[in-house]
Coordinates of C-alpha atoms in Angstrom, one line a residue:
M8 CA 28.5 2.4 -20.6
K9 CA 25.1 2.3 -18.9
V10 CA 24.5 0.1 -15.9
S11 CA 21.9 -1.9 -18.0
T12 CA 24.5 -2.5 -20.7
K13 CA 27.0 -3.7 -18.1
G14 CA 24.4 -6.0 -16.7
W15 CA 23.7 -7.5 -20.1
L16 CA 27.5 -7.9 -20.7
V17 CA 27.9 -9.8 -17.4
T18 CA 24.9 -11.9 -18.3
A19 CA 26.2 -12.7 -21.8
T20 CA 29.6 -13.6 -20.4
G21 CA 28.0 -16.0 -17.9
L22 CA 25.8 -17.6 -20.6
L23 CA 28.7 -17.9 -23.0
S24 CA 30.8 -19.6 -20.3
I25 CA 27.9 -22.0 -19.5
G26 CA 27.5 -22.8 -23.2
L27 CA 31.2 -23.4 -23.7
I28 CA 31.3 -25.7 -20.7
G29 CA 28.2 -27.6 -22.0
V30 CA 29.9 -28.1 -25.4
M31 CA 33.1 -29.4 -23.7
I32 CA 31.1 -31.8 -21.5
W33 CA 29.2 -33.1 -24.5
W34 CA 32.4 -33.7 -26.4
A35 CA 34.0 -35.5 -23.4
N36 CA 30.9 -37.6 -22.9
A37 CA 30.9 -38.5 -26.6
E38 CA 34.5 -39.7 -26.2
V39 CA 33.6 -41.9 -23.3
E40 CA 30.7 -43.4 -25.1
D41 CA 32.8 -44.0 -28.2
A42 CA 35.5 -45.7 -26.1
E43 CA 32.9 -47.8 -24.4
R44 CA 31.6 -49.0 -27.7
Q45 CA 35.1 -49.7 -28.9
R46 CA 35.8 -51.8 -25.8
S47 CA 32.5 -53.7 -26.3
Q48 CA 33.3 -54.4 -29.9
S49 CA 36.8 -55.6 -29.0
A50 CA 35.3 -57.9 -26.3
D51 CA 32.9 -59.3 -28.9
I52 CA 35.7 -59.9 -31.4
S53 CA 37.7 -61.7 -28.8
R54 CA 34.8 -63.9 -27.9
V55 CA 34.1 -64.8 -31.6
L56 CA 37.8 -65.5 -32.2
N57 CA 37.8 -67.8 -29.2
D58 CA 34.8 -69.6 -30.6
L59 CA 36.6 -70.0 -33.9
R60 CA 39.6 -71.5 -32.1
L61 CA 37.3 -74.1 -30.4
V62 CA 35.6 -74.9 -33.7
T63 CA 39.0 -75.3 -35.4
F64 CA 40.1 -77.8 -32.7
E65 CA 36.9 -79.7 -33.1
F66 CA 37.3 -79.8 -36.8
I67 CA 40.9 -80.9 -36.6
L68 CA 39.9 -83.7 -34.3
H69 CA 36.6 -84.9 -35.8
R70 CA 36.5 -83.6 -39.4
G71 CA 32.8 -83.2 -39.2
E72 CA 30.4 -81.0 -41.2
R73 CA 29.0 -79.2 -38.2
P74 CA 32.3 -77.5 -37.3
R75 CA 32.6 -76.3 -40.9
L76 CA 29.1 -74.6 -40.7
Q77 CA 29.9 -73.2 -37.3
E78 CA 33.2 -71.8 -38.6
R79 CA 31.4 -70.2 -41.5
N80 CA 28.8 -68.5 -39.3
A81 CA 31.4 -67.4 -36.8
Q82 CA 33.5 -66.0 -39.6
E83 CA 30.6 -64.0 -41.0
H84 CA 29.9 -62.6 -37.5
L85 CA 33.5 -61.7 -37.1
Q86 CA 33.6 -59.8 -40.4
R87 CA 30.5 -57.8 -39.4
L88 CA 32.1 -56.9 -36.1
L89 CA 35.3 -55.8 -37.8
A90 CA 33.4 -53.8 -40.3
D91 CA 31.3 -52.0 -37.6
H92 CA 34.3 -51.4 -35.3
P93 CA 34.5 -47.7 -34.2
L94 CA 37.1 -45.6 -36.0
V95 CA 40.5 -45.7 -34.3
Y96 CA 43.8 -44.1 -35.1
G97 CA 47.5 -44.8 -34.4
E98 CA 48.6 -48.3 -33.4
P99 CA 45.0 -49.5 -32.8
A100 CA 44.2 -48.8 -36.4
E101 CA 47.2 -51.0 -37.5
W102 CA 46.1 -53.7 -35.1
L103 CA 42.6 -53.6 -36.6
S104 CA 44.0 -53.8 -40.1
E105 CA 46.3 -56.7 -39.2
L106 CA 43.3 -58.5 -37.5
K107 CA 41.2 -58.1 -40.6
S108 CA 43.9 -59.6 -42.9
N109 CA 44.7 -62.4 -40.4
S110 CA 41.1 -63.3 -40.0
A111 CA 40.7 -63.5 -43.8
A112 CA 43.9 -65.7 -43.9
V113 CA 42.4 -67.9 -41.2
H114 CA 39.2 -68.5 -43.1
R115 CA 41.2 -69.2 -46.3
I116 CA 43.4 -71.8 -44.5
F117 CA 40.4 -73.3 -42.9
E118 CA 38.8 -73.8 -46.2
E119 CA 42.0 -75.3 -47.6
L120 CA 42.1 -77.7 -44.6
A121 CA 38.5 -78.7 -45.2
A122 CA 39.1 -79.2 -48.9
S123 CA 42.2 -81.4 -48.3
A124 CA 40.2 -83.5 -45.9
V125 CA 37.4 -84.1 -48.5
S126 CA 39.9 -85.1 -51.4
R127 CA 42.0 -87.5 -49.3
V128 CA 43.1 -90.7 -51.3
M129 CA 43.9 -94.2 -50.1
D130 CA 47.5 -94.3 -51.4
E131 CA 49.8 -94.5 -48.4
D132 CA 52.4 -92.1 -49.7
A133 CA 49.9 -89.7 -50.8
A134 CA 48.1 -90.0 -47.4
E135 CA 51.3 -89.4 -45.6
A136 CA 51.9 -86.3 -47.7
A137 CA 48.3 -85.2 -47.0
R138 CA 48.7 -85.6 -43.3
R139 CA 51.9 -83.6 -43.3
S140 CA 50.1 -80.8 -45.3
E141 CA 47.1 -80.9 -43.0
A142 CA 49.5 -80.7 -40.0
L143 CA 51.2 -77.6 -41.5
L144 CA 47.9 -76.0 -42.3
S145 CA 46.5 -76.7 -38.9
S146 CA 49.7 -75.3 -37.2
R147 CA 49.5 -72.3 -39.5
L148 CA 45.8 -71.9 -38.7
L149 CA 46.2 -72.0 -35.0
M150 CA 49.1 -69.6 -35.1
L151 CA 47.1 -67.1 -37.1
Q152 CA 44.2 -67.5 -34.7
Q153 CA 46.5 -66.9 -31.8
E154 CA 47.7 -63.7 -33.5
C155 CA 44.2 -62.6 -34.1
L156 CA 43.4 -63.1 -30.4
A157 CA 46.5 -61.1 -29.5
D158 CA 45.4 -58.3 -31.8
A159 CA 41.9 -58.4 -30.2
F160 CA 43.3 -58.2 -26.7
R161 CA 45.5 -55.3 -27.8
L162 CA 42.4 -53.5 -29.2
N163 CA 40.5 -54.1 -25.9
D164 CA 43.4 -52.7 -23.9
A165 CA 43.5 -49.7 -26.2
A166 CA 39.8 -49.2 -25.6
N167 CA 40.3 -49.4 -21.8
V168 CA 43.1 -46.8 -22.1
R169 CA 40.9 -44.6 -24.2
I170 CA 38.1 -44.8 -21.6
T171 CA 40.5 -43.8 -18.9
E172 CA 41.7 -40.9 -20.9
A173 CA 38.2 -39.9 -21.8
Q174 CA 37.2 -40.0 -18.1
R175 CA 40.2 -37.9 -17.2
G176 CA 39.1 -35.5 -20.0
V177 CA 35.6 -35.2 -18.4
V178 CA 37.2 -34.4 -15.0
L179 CA 39.4 -31.8 -16.7
V180 CA 36.5 -30.3 -18.6
I181 CA 34.5 -30.0 -15.4
A182 CA 37.5 -28.4 -13.6
V183 CA 38.1 -26.0 -16.5
G184 CA 34.4 -25.2 -16.6
L185 CA 34.3 -24.5 -12.9
S186 CA 37.4 -22.3 -13.2
L187 CA 35.7 -20.4 -16.0
I188 CA 32.6 -19.9 -14.0
A189 CA 34.6 -18.7 -11.0
L190 CA 36.6 -16.4 -13.2
A191 CA 33.4 -15.0 -14.7
M192 CA 31.9 -14.5 -11.3
C193 CA 35.0 -12.8 -10.0
G194 CA 35.1 -10.5 -13.1
A195 CA 31.4 -9.7 -12.7
A196 CA 31.8 -9.0 -8.9
L197 CA 34.8 -6.8 -9.7
L198 CA 32.9 -4.9 -12.4
L199 CA 29.8 -4.6 -10.1
H200 CA 32.0 -3.4 -7.2
R201 CA 33.9 -0.9 -9.3
E202 CA 31.2 0.4 -11.5
V203 CA 28.1 0.2 -9.3
L204 CA 28.7 -0.5 -5.6
T205 CA 31.5 2.0 -5.1
P206 CA 29.6 4.9 -6.8
I207 CA 26.5 4.0 -4.8
A208 CA 28.5 4.0 -1.6
R209 CA 29.8 7.5 -2.5
L210 CA 26.2 8.6 -3.2
Q211 CA 25.2 7.2 0.2
E212 CA 28.0 9.2 1.8
A213 CA 26.8 12.3 0.0
T214 CA 23.3 11.8 1.2
R215 CA 24.5 11.5 4.8
E216 CA 26.5 14.7 4.4
V217 CA 23.5 16.5 3.1
A218 CA 21.3 15.1 5.8
A219 CA 23.9 16.4 8.4
G220 CA 23.5 19.9 7.0
N221 CA 26.4 20.1 4.6
W222 CA 24.5 21.6 1.7
K223 CA 27.6 22.5 -0.2
F224 CA 28.8 18.9 -0.5
Q225 CA 29.6 17.9 -4.1
I226 CA 30.2 14.3 -5.4
N227 CA 32.5 13.7 -8.4
I228 CA 31.5 10.6 -10.3
G229 CA 32.6 10.9 -13.9
A230 CA 30.9 7.8 -15.3
N231 CA 28.6 8.1 -18.3
D232 CA 26.1 5.7 -16.9
E233 CA 22.9 6.2 -14.8
I234 CA 24.9 6.5 -11.6
G235 CA 27.0 9.3 -13.1
E236 CA 23.9 11.1 -14.3
M237 CA 22.4 10.6 -10.8
S238 CA 25.5 12.2 -9.2
R239 CA 25.4 15.2 -11.5
N240 CA 21.7 15.6 -10.8
F241 CA 22.5 15.3 -7.1
N242 CA 25.1 18.1 -7.4
A243 CA 22.6 20.2 -9.2
M244 CA 20.0 19.5 -6.5
T245 CA 22.4 20.4 -3.6
Q246 CA 23.4 23.6 -5.5
A247 CA 19.7 24.4 -5.9
L248 CA 19.1 23.7 -2.2
C249 CA 22.0 26.0 -1.3
D250 CA 20.5 28.7 -3.4
S251 CA 17.0 28.1 -2.0
F252 CA 18.3 28.1 1.6
G253 CA 20.2 31.2 1.0
E254 CA 17.1 32.8 -0.4
I255 CA 15.1 31.5 2.6
Q256 CA 17.7 32.9 5.0
R257 CA 17.5 36.3 3.3
K258 CA 13.7 36.1 3.5
N259 CA 13.9 35.2 7.1
E260 CA 16.1 38.2 7.8
E261 CA 13.6 40.4 6.0
L262 CA 10.8 38.8 7.9
A263 CA 12.6 39.4 11.2
A264 CA 13.1 43.0 10.2
L265 CA 9.4 43.2 9.2
N266 CA 8.4 41.7 12.6
M267 CA 10.5 44.3 14.3
E268 CA 8.7 46.9 12.3
I269 CA 5.4 45.4 13.2
E270 CA 6.4 45.3 16.9
A271 CA 7.3 49.0 16.6
F272 CA 4.1 49.7 14.8
S273 CA 2.1 47.9 17.5
Y274 CA 3.9 49.8 20.2
S275 CA 3.1 53.0 18.3
V276 CA -0.5 52.0 17.9
S277 CA -0.9 51.0 21.5
H278 CA 0.7 54.1 22.9
D279 CA 1.1 56.9 20.5
L280 CA -2.3 56.6 18.8
R281 CA -4.2 55.9 21.9
A282 CA -3.1 59.2 23.5
P283 CA -4.7 61.4 20.8
L284 CA -7.9 59.2 20.9
R285 CA -8.1 59.6 24.6
A286 CA -7.6 63.3 24.3
M287 CA -10.4 63.5 21.7
D288 CA -12.7 61.5 23.8
G289 CA -11.8 63.4 27.0
F290 CA -12.1 66.9 25.6
S291 CA -15.3 66.0 23.8
L292 CA -16.7 64.8 27.1
A293 CA -15.5 68.0 28.8
L294 CA -17.1 70.1 26.2
L295 CA -20.4 68.3 26.6
E296 CA -20.3 68.5 30.4
D297 CA -19.0 72.1 30.7
Y298 CA -20.4 73.8 27.6
G299 CA -23.1 71.5 26.6
E300 CA -25.8 74.1 27.5
R301 CA -24.2 76.7 25.3
L302 CA -24.3 74.4 22.2
D303 CA -27.4 73.7 20.2
D304 CA -28.6 70.2 19.4
E305 CA -26.5 70.0 16.3
G306 CA -23.3 70.9 18.1
Q307 CA -24.0 68.4 20.9
D308 CA -24.7 65.7 18.2
C309 CA -21.3 66.5 16.5
L310 CA -19.5 66.1 19.8
K311 CA -21.3 62.8 20.5
R312 CA -20.3 61.6 17.0
I313 CA -16.7 62.6 17.7
R314 CA -16.7 60.6 20.9
A315 CA -18.3 57.6 19.3
A316 CA -15.8 57.7 16.4
S317 CA -12.8 57.9 18.8
Q318 CA -14.2 55.1 20.9
R319 CA -14.8 52.9 17.8
M320 CA -11.3 53.6 16.6
G321 CA -10.0 52.5 20.0
R322 CA -11.9 49.3 19.6
L323 CA -10.5 48.8 16.1
I324 CA -7.0 49.3 17.5
D325 CA -7.7 46.7 20.2
E326 CA -8.9 44.2 17.6
L327 CA -5.9 44.8 15.3
L328 CA -3.6 44.3 18.2
G329 CA -5.4 41.1 19.1
L330 CA -5.1 39.9 15.6
S331 CA -1.4 40.7 15.7
R332 CA -0.9 38.8 19.0
V333 CA -2.7 35.8 17.6
T334 CA -0.1 35.6 14.8
R335 CA 2.9 36.0 17.0
T336 CA 2.1 34.1 20.1
E337 CA 3.8 30.8 20.7
L338 CA 1.6 27.6 20.7
T339 CA 1.4 25.4 23.7
I340 CA -0.4 22.2 22.6
R341 CA -2.4 20.2 25.1
S342 CA -5.8 18.7 25.6
V343 CA -8.5 21.4 25.7
D344 CA -12.1 20.9 26.9
L345 CA -14.1 23.0 24.5
S346 CA -17.3 22.1 26.3
A347 CA -16.1 23.7 29.5
I348 CA -14.8 26.8 27.6
A349 CA -18.2 27.2 25.9
R350 CA -20.1 27.0 29.2
E351 CA -17.9 29.6 30.8
I352 CA -18.4 32.0 27.8
A353 CA -22.2 31.3 27.9
E354 CA -22.4 32.1 31.6
L355 CA -20.5 35.4 31.0
L356 CA -22.7 36.4 28.1
Q357 CA -25.9 35.6 30.1
R358 CA -24.6 37.8 33.0
Q359 CA -23.5 40.7 30.7
Q360 CA -26.7 40.9 28.5
P361 CA -28.3 44.3 28.5
Q362 CA -31.8 42.8 28.2
P363 CA -32.6 40.8 31.3
Q364 CA -35.8 39.5 29.7
R365 CA -33.9 37.9 26.8
Q366 CA -33.8 34.1 27.1
V367 CA -31.4 32.0 25.0
Q368 CA -31.4 28.3 25.0
W369 CA -27.9 26.8 25.1
V370 CA -27.2 23.3 23.9
I371 CA -23.6 22.4 24.7
D372 CA -22.4 18.8 24.1
D373 CA -20.2 17.2 26.7
G374 CA -16.7 15.9 26.3
I375 CA -15.5 17.9 23.3
Y376 CA -11.8 17.7 23.6
V377 CA -9.1 18.9 21.1
Q378 CA -5.4 19.1 21.1
A379 CA -4.7 22.8 20.8
D380 CA -3.4 25.9 22.6
R381 CA -6.0 26.7 25.3
S382 CA -5.6 30.5 25.3
L383 CA -6.1 30.7 21.5
M384 CA -9.0 28.3 21.5
Q385 CA -10.6 30.5 24.3
I386 CA -10.3 33.5 21.9
A387 CA -11.7 31.5 19.0
M388 CA -14.7 30.2 21.0
Q389 CA -15.3 33.7 22.5
N390 CA -15.6 35.2 19.0
L391 CA -17.8 32.4 17.6
L392 CA -20.2 32.4 20.6
E393 CA -20.3 36.2 20.7
N394 CA -21.1 36.1 17.0
A395 CA -24.0 33.7 17.6
W396 CA -25.2 35.7 20.6
K397 CA -25.2 38.9 18.6
F398 CA -27.1 37.6 15.5
T399 CA -29.8 35.9 17.6
A400 CA -30.6 39.1 19.4
K401 CA -33.7 39.7 17.3
T402 CA -34.8 36.1 17.2
E403 CA -37.5 34.7 19.5
N404 CA -36.7 31.4 21.2
A405 CA -33.1 31.8 20.3
V406 CA -31.0 28.7 20.4
I407 CA -27.2 28.4 20.3
R408 CA -25.6 25.0 20.1
V409 CA -22.0 23.8 20.5
G410 CA -21.3 20.3 19.5
A411 CA -19.2 17.9 17.4
V412 CA -19.9 15.4 14.6
E413 CA -17.8 12.7 13.2
H414 CA -16.8 12.9 9.6
D415 CA -14.4 10.4 7.8
G416 CA -13.0 9.4 11.2
N417 CA -12.2 13.0 12.3
M418 CA -14.1 15.3 14.6
D419 CA -15.7 18.4 13.2
C420 CA -16.7 20.9 15.9
F421 CA -19.5 23.4 15.3
V422 CA -21.2 26.5 16.7
A423 CA -24.8 26.8 15.4
D424 CA -27.5 29.4 16.0
N425 CA -31.0 30.1 14.6
G426 CA -30.4 33.8 14.1
V427 CA -30.7 36.0 11.0
G428 CA -28.2 34.0 8.9
F429 CA -26.9 35.3 5.6
D430 CA -26.7 34.5 1.9
M431 CA -24.0 31.9 1.1
A432 CA -23.1 33.8 -2.0
Y433 CA -21.2 36.2 0.3
A434 CA -19.5 33.5 2.4
D435 CA -16.1 34.2 0.8
R436 CA -16.1 37.7 2.4
L437 CA -17.0 36.4 5.8
F438 CA -13.5 35.7 7.2
G439 CA -11.7 38.8 5.9
A440 CA -10.7 41.6 8.2
F441 CA -13.3 44.4 8.5
Q442 CA -15.7 42.5 6.2
R443 CA -19.3 42.7 7.4
L444 CA -22.5 41.3 5.9
H445 CA -24.8 43.4 8.1
H446 CA -24.7 47.2 8.7
E447 CA -23.3 48.4 12.0
T448 CA -26.6 50.2 12.8
E449 CA -28.3 46.8 12.6
F450 CA -25.7 44.7 14.4
S451 CA -22.7 46.2 16.2
G452 CA -19.1 45.0 15.7
T453 CA -15.8 45.6 14.1
G454 CA -15.9 42.8 11.5
I455 CA -12.6 41.3 12.6
G456 CA -13.7 38.5 15.0
L457 CA -14.1 35.8 12.4
A458 CA -10.7 36.8 10.8
I459 CA -9.1 36.1 14.2
V460 CA -10.9 32.7 14.4
Q461 CA -9.7 31.7 11.0
R462 CA -6.1 32.8 11.8
I463 CA -6.1 30.8 15.1
L464 CA -7.3 27.7 13.2
R465 CA -4.7 28.1 10.5
R466 CA -2.0 28.3 13.2
H467 CA -3.3 24.9 14.3
E468 CA -3.3 23.6 10.7
G469 CA -7.0 23.4 10.8
R470 CA -9.8 25.0 8.8
I471 CA -13.2 26.7 9.3
W472 CA -16.3 26.7 7.0
V473 CA -19.9 27.8 7.3
H474 CA -23.4 26.7 6.2
A475 CA -26.1 29.4 6.5
S476 CA -29.3 30.7 4.9
P477 CA -31.2 34.0 5.5
G478 CA -33.6 33.7 8.3
H479 CA -32.5 30.3 9.4
G480 CA -29.3 31.0 11.2
A481 CA -25.7 29.8 10.6
T482 CA -23.5 26.9 11.5
F483 CA -19.7 27.4 11.8
F484 CA -17.8 24.2 11.5
F485 CA -14.1 23.9 12.3
S486 CA -11.6 21.1 12.6
L487 CA -8.0 20.8 13.7
K488 CA -5.4 18.6 12.1
G489 CA -5.4 15.0 13.2
Q490 CA -8.3 15.3 15.7
A491 CA -10.1 12.0 16.1
H492 CA -13.6 11.8 17.6
A493 CA -12.5 11.9 21.3
R494 CA -15.9 11.8 23.2
A495 CA -16.4 8.5 25.0
E496 CA -19.7 7.0 26.0
Q497 CA -18.8 6.8 29.6
D498 CA -18.0 10.6 29.7
H499 CA -21.7 11.3 29.1
P500 CA -23.8 11.8 32.3
A501 CA -26.5 9.4 31.1
G502 CA -23.9 6.7 30.3
G503 CA -25.1 6.1 26.8
G504 CA -27.3 7.3 23.9
Q505 CA -26.5 10.2 21.6
P506 CA -23.9 12.6 23.0
G507 CA -25.2 16.1 23.6
R508 CA -28.9 15.2 23.5
R509 CA -29.5 15.9 27.2
D510 CA -27.0 18.7 28.1
A511 CA -27.7 21.3 30.7
D512 CA -27.6 25.0 29.7
A513 CA -25.6 27.6 31.4
S514 CA -28.3 28.4 33.9
G515 CA -28.9 24.8 34.8
V516 CA -32.1 24.4 32.9
Q517 CA -32.6 21.2 30.9
A518 CA -31.9 22.1 27.2
Q519 CA -33.4 20.5 24.2
P520 CA -31.3 19.9 21.0
L521 CA -31.2 22.4 18.2
D522 CA -32.7 20.6 15.2
E523 CA -32.1 22.7 12.1
P524 CA -31.7 21.5 8.5
H525 CA -28.4 23.4 8.1
L526 CA -26.8 21.6 11.1
R527 CA -24.8 19.1 9.1
S528 CA -21.2 18.2 8.4
A529 CA -19.4 19.2 5.3

């Protein structure tokens, strides 16, 4: 039986009990009202009989016409009361029947007494006989009236007894009704406890066991209701979780083995492969130095190409190892000042530039703070700024800007330049390893720097995206998970205004902002 069906059953039982109690109370109240009406009728009958007795005394004493009219009116009233008397049973019914017959006899005797008084003669013997007959009729009349009064009193007493019994019935009905309600509530509570609360408690215990790590815990509830179905689904879920965790454990073991293989490969790359490359580079250099004069131009060019290729392969190995370290290194999250990191990298790039005459305008906003691993963010900013530095090499009045914009309550950092840019149709290839949008003869590099940046941001649950156009430079935006706009107005040297509008460049020269159409948030 489903839980909803049990609920409807409990509700129907409660409503049925309430309806039954209502019917019983209505019946008991009807009994009380009927008994009250019987007592009222009995009291009226007693009052009318008492009036008839007084009228009879008056008639016997004065023999007037007014008592006769009063007796007739009272008798008619009495008959109506007797006819309208509530139905009774048992002895009260016999008393009512006797009262009806006695009242009829009283009226008949009264009429005889009145007739004898009208037809009285003057003869003394006849008068004496008439007086004796009237005395007998009067005595008989008064005795019958007394009996009628006694019957009326008995009916009144019976009505009082009936009222008392009806009131007791009401009390009994209320007590029985309350007992039925209590019984129904106890039954409903027992049903609820056995069929609903106890299975739910077992389900709660099962959830605690699973939360504690006991994934093999099974619950046995054989009911055919929703809770039973829930328990079976719970067992299926824990079984699926056990299978999933077993699979995850196997995958973790495979991943651990793979990591060991990667470590071994990295060791091999960093040691075993470097030795042949160093040998190639060293012997090529020795040939050029010792036997360069014996070689023609083509031979010397081949040796130079061998040296360049070995050196490039060494750089690629370094980049691959760097990418591998980014993936494996443990994160230490803390507050990182990207503005300070950007200035350090800018100063380093300015000092290391091969062209002293090259002038780059740096615009670095103040107070760009993020919660991240400082060493990894140093690597990410190094790659982004070196990328901007490289692609502005052929641009006059080169400008590189580092800043942050607020977007939907979060802070999006960016590195922008006005270099050569690229076509956004090829943007999906930009963050892949060894993917290049410019030939190496035009701009040097290994094509792995942006892949390292993307992997660093992914480790911080962040993302990176780009806006660019050919000839108008590129803007790389990046954001980290849960980073609010952290720059405060008091952190700015000027104490107000737009942050980053009056930042000093790496050489201490006052820098103007980079105002490019592509410098916008996503």
